Every structure is written in C-alpha cells, then in structure tokens.
Coordinates of C-alpha atoms and ligand atoms in Angstrom, one line a residue:
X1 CA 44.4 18.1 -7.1
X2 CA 43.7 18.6 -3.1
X3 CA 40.5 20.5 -4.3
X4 CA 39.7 17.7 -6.3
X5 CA 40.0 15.2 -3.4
X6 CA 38.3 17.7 -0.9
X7 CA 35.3 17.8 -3.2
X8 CA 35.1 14.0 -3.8
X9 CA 35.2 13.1 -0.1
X10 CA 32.7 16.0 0.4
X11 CA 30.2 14.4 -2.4
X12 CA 31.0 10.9 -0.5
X13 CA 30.0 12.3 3.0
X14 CA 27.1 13.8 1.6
X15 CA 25.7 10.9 -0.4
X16 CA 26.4 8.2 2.6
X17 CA 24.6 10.4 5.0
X18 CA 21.6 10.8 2.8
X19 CA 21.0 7.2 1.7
X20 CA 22.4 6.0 5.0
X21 CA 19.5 3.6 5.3
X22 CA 19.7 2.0 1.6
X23 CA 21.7 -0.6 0.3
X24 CA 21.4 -0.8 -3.4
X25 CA 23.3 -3.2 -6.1
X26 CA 22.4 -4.6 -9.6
X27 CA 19.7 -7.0 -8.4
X28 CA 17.7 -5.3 -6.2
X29 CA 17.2 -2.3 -2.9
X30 CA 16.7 -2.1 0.3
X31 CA 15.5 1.4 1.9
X32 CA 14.7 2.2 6.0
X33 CA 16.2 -1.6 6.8
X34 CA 16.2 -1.4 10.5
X35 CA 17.8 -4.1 12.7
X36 CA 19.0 -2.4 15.5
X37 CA 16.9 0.9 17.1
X38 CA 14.0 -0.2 19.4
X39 CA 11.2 2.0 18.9
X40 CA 10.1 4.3 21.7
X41 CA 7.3 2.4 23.2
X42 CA 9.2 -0.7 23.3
X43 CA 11.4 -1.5 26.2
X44 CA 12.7 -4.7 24.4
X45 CA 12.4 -6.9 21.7
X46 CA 9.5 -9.3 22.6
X47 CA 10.3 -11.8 20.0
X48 CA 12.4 -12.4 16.8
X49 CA 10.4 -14.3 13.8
X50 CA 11.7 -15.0 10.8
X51 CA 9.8 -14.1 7.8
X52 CA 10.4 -15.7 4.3
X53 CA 8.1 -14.1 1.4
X54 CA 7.6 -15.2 -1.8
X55 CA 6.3 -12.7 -4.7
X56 CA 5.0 -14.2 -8.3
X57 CA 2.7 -14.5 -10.6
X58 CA 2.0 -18.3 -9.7
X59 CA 1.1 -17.1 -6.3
X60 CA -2.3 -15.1 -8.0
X61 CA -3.5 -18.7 -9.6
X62 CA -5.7 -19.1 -6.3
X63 CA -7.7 -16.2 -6.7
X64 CA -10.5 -15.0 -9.5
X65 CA -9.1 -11.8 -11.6
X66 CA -5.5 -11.9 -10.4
X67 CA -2.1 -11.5 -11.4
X68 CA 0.4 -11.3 -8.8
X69 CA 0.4 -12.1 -5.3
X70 CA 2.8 -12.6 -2.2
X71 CA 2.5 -16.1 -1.0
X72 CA 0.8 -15.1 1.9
X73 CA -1.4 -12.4 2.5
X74 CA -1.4 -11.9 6.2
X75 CA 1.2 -11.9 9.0
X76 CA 1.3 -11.8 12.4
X77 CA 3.1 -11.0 15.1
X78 CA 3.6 -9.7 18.4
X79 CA 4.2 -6.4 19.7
X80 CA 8.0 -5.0 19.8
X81 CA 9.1 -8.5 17.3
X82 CA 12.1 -8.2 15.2
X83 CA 11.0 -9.4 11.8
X84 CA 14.3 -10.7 10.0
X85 CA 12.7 -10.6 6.1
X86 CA 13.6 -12.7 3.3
X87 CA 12.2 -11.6 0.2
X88 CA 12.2 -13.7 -2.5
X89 CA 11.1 -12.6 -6.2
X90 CA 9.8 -15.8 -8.1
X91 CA 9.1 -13.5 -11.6
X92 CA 11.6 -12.2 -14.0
X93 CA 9.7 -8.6 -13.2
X94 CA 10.2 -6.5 -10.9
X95 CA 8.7 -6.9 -7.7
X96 CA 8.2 -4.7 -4.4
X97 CA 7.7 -5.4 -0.6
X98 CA 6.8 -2.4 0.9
X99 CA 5.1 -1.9 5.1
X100 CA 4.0 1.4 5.6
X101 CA 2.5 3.3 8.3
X102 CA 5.9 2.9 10.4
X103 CA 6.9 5.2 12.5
X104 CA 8.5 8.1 10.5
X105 CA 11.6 8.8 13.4
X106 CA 12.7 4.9 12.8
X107 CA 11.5 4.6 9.2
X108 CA 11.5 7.5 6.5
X109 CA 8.4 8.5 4.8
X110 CA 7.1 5.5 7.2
X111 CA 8.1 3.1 5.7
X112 CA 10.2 -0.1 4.9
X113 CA 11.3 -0.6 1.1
X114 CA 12.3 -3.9 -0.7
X115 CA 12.6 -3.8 -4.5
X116 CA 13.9 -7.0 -6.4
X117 CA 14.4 -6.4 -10.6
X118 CA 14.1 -9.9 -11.6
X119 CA 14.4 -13.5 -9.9
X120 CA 16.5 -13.1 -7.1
X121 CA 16.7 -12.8 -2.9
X122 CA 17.0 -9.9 -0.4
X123 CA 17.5 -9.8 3.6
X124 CA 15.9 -7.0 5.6
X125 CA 15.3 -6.7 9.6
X126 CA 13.0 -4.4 11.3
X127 CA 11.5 -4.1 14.8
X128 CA 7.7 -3.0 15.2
X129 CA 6.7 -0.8 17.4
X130 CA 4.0 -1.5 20.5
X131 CA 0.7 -0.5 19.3
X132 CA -1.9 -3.0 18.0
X133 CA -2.0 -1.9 14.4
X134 CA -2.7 -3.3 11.0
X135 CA 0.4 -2.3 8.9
X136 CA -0.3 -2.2 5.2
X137 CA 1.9 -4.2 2.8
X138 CA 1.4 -4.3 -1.4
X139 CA 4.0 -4.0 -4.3
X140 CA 3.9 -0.2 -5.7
X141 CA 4.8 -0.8 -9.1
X142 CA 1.5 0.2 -11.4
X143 CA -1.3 -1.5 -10.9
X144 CA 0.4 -4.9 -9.1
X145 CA -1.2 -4.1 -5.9
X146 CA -4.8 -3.4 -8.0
X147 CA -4.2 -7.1 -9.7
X148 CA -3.4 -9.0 -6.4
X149 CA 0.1 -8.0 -4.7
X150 CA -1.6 -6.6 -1.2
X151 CA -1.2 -8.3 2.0
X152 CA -1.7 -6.5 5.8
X153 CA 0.7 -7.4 8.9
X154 CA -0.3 -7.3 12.2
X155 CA 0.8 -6.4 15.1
X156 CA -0.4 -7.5 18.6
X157 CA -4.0 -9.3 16.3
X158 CA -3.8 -5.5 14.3
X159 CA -6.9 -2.9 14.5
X160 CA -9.0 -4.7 11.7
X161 CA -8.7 -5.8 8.7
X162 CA -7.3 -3.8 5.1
X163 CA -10.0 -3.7 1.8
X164 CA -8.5 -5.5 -0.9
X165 CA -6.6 -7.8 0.4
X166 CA -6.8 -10.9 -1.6
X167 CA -8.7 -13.9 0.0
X168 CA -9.3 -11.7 3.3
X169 CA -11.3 -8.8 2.2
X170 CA -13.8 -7.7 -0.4
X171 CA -12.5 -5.1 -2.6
X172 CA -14.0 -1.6 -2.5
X173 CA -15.5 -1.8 -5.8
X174 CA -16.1 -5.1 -7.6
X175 CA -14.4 -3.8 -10.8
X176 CA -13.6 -0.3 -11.1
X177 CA -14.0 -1.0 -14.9
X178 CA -17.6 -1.5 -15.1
X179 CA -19.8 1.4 -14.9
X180 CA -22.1 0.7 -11.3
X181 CA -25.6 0.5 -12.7
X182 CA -26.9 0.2 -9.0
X183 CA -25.7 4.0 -8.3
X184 CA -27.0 4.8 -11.9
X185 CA -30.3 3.3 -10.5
X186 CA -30.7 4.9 -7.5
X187 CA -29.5 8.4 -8.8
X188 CA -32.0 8.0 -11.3
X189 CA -34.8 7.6 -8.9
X190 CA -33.9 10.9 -6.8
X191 CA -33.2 13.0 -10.5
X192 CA -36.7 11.6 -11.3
X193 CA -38.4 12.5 -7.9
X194 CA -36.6 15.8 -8.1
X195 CA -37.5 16.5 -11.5
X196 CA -41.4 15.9 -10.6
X197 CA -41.7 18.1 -7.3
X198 CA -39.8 20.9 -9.2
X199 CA -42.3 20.5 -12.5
X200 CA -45.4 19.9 -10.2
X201 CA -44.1 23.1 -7.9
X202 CA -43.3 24.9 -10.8
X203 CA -47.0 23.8 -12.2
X204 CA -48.5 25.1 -9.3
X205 CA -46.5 28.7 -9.0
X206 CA -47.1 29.8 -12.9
X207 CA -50.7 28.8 -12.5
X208 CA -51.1 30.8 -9.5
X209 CA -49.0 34.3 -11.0
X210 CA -51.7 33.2 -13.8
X211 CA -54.4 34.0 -12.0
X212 CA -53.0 36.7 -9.9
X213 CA -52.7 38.7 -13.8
X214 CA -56.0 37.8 -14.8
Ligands
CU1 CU1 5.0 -6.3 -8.1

C-alpha cells in the first residue's frame, strides 16, 4: 500500500515536471505558455498588447486557392512586449497557433504551442525577446499552412518578410502541383546544347582516330 503511494506520487512528480509548461483539457492545449521570465536581452517589458486571433475557413475567402487562414496575417510589435494571446478557433476542426524561432532556454523546441479541437477559446502570454526578428507563425496540421494558415510576427519592424504568407508574399512555387514547364524549357536547351558539342566533339575525334588508321 505505502509502495503504491510512493510510486503514484513519484509518476506525479515526474509527469508535472516534464509537461510543466502545458496545460491540456478536452477542448484544447497550450505548450511553452510564458507569462512571467523576461528573456536575457531584455531588461524589462517594453510594452504589453493584447492579441486576439481568429482561425477559420471564412478567413481564406479573401484570397485565390485558399482554405484556411488566421484573420490576420501579420503582427507587430515592439521589442521585449508581452503578448497576452487569445486564440479563437472559428471551425469545428482543429486548428493550431504555433511562433517558432523562440528562444529555446524560454521556449522548448523554440517554440510556443496553441492547439484548439473544435470551436472554442484559449489564453496564452509570452514575452519576446530584443532582437529585430521575423518570427514565423502557421497551423501545423497537414497541409493548413500549404492552403492559407501562415502569418509572420514581428518584432522591432522584423528582418524581412516570410514566402508564403497569404496577401504579403509570393509563394515559392505557384503551385507545387503543376509540373514547371519553364525549368523543363530551359533544361531542355542546355541537354540540347550538351548533346550537340558532345556529338560534334565526338564527330570530330572518330574522324580523326579514322584517319590516324588509315
Ligand atoms: Cu489549422
């Protein structure tokens, strides 16, 4: 019976200390929430804003070829701000608000983790750290950041801007689907140079042992 007890408190130890930074229940997570420890660089917090972001498919409507979207795609703020986050899933899917690039002794793996299954609301805080920077944001379930759910926050006017981001940047590749003729094209031109020089070479070399073995 004590051992029992002993080994329950022990599991309870072990599992609070290793998802110390996650608050999970039936609707939704929170991983790496951060309210409280000023990063390194920052002697205090320079200002507190209050984010509220939407996620849904009606958020997508506004652009060509998409399906989901946050209601915004870009944030900014300034260096050292405490963001307090309320995330807000408009779909009966899941959805995902996820920064990364954070710094890894504040923020596990780098990053800040909001996950909602269904309709519903979730509260996060974290405080960013000095450096001008261009954080990426997007929802990691497959394919919802491919069809629309990318945004970029930035820190102090950020170091650029992300590809892909809906209504801010140019994807990478038009469509990743369609076969890219233009490389086909070009390729095509250099295999078809190539193939001349070697056959004209070549030409030239077999004539020439030709007449060498006359
Ligand atoms: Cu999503």
């Amino acid at each position: 019976m004590k051992k029992n007890k002993f080994f329950i408190a022990l599991l309870l130890t072990i599992s609070q200390s290793s998802f110390a930074t996650m608050q999970m229940d039936e609707k939704g997570m929170v991983m790496n929430a951060n309210p409280d420890n000023l990063p390194k660089d920052c002697p205090q917090i320079s200002e507190t804003v209050d984010l509220t972001i939407h996620a849904g498919h009606k958020y997508a409507t506004k652009f060509n070829d998409k399906m989901f979207a946050f209601d915004q795609q870009q944030w900014d703020v300034k260096p050292c701000a405490k963001i307090n986050i309320t995330f807000i899933n408009d779909d009966q899917i899941r959805h995902q608000f996820m920064i990364h690039g954070l710094p890894g002794y504040l923020y596990p793996d780098g990053m800040l983790h909001l996950e909602l299954y269904g309709e519903g609301e979730l509260h996060a805080s974290l405080i960013m750290p000095s450096q001008k920077k261009t954080y990426l944001v997007h929802c990691e379930l497959a394919q919802h950041a491919e069809k629309g759910m990318k945004a970029q926050l930035k820190v102090g006017g950020g170091d650029g801007d992300l590809p892909s981001v809906p209504g801010i940047t140019s994807p990478i590749k038009e469509n990743p689907y369609l076969f890219d003729w233009t490389v086909f094209k070009l390729g095509g031109i250099v295999i078809l140079f190539a193939i001349s020089v070697i056959t004209i070479g070549g030409r030239g070399l077999i004539m020439r042992y030709f007449d060498r073995h006359k």
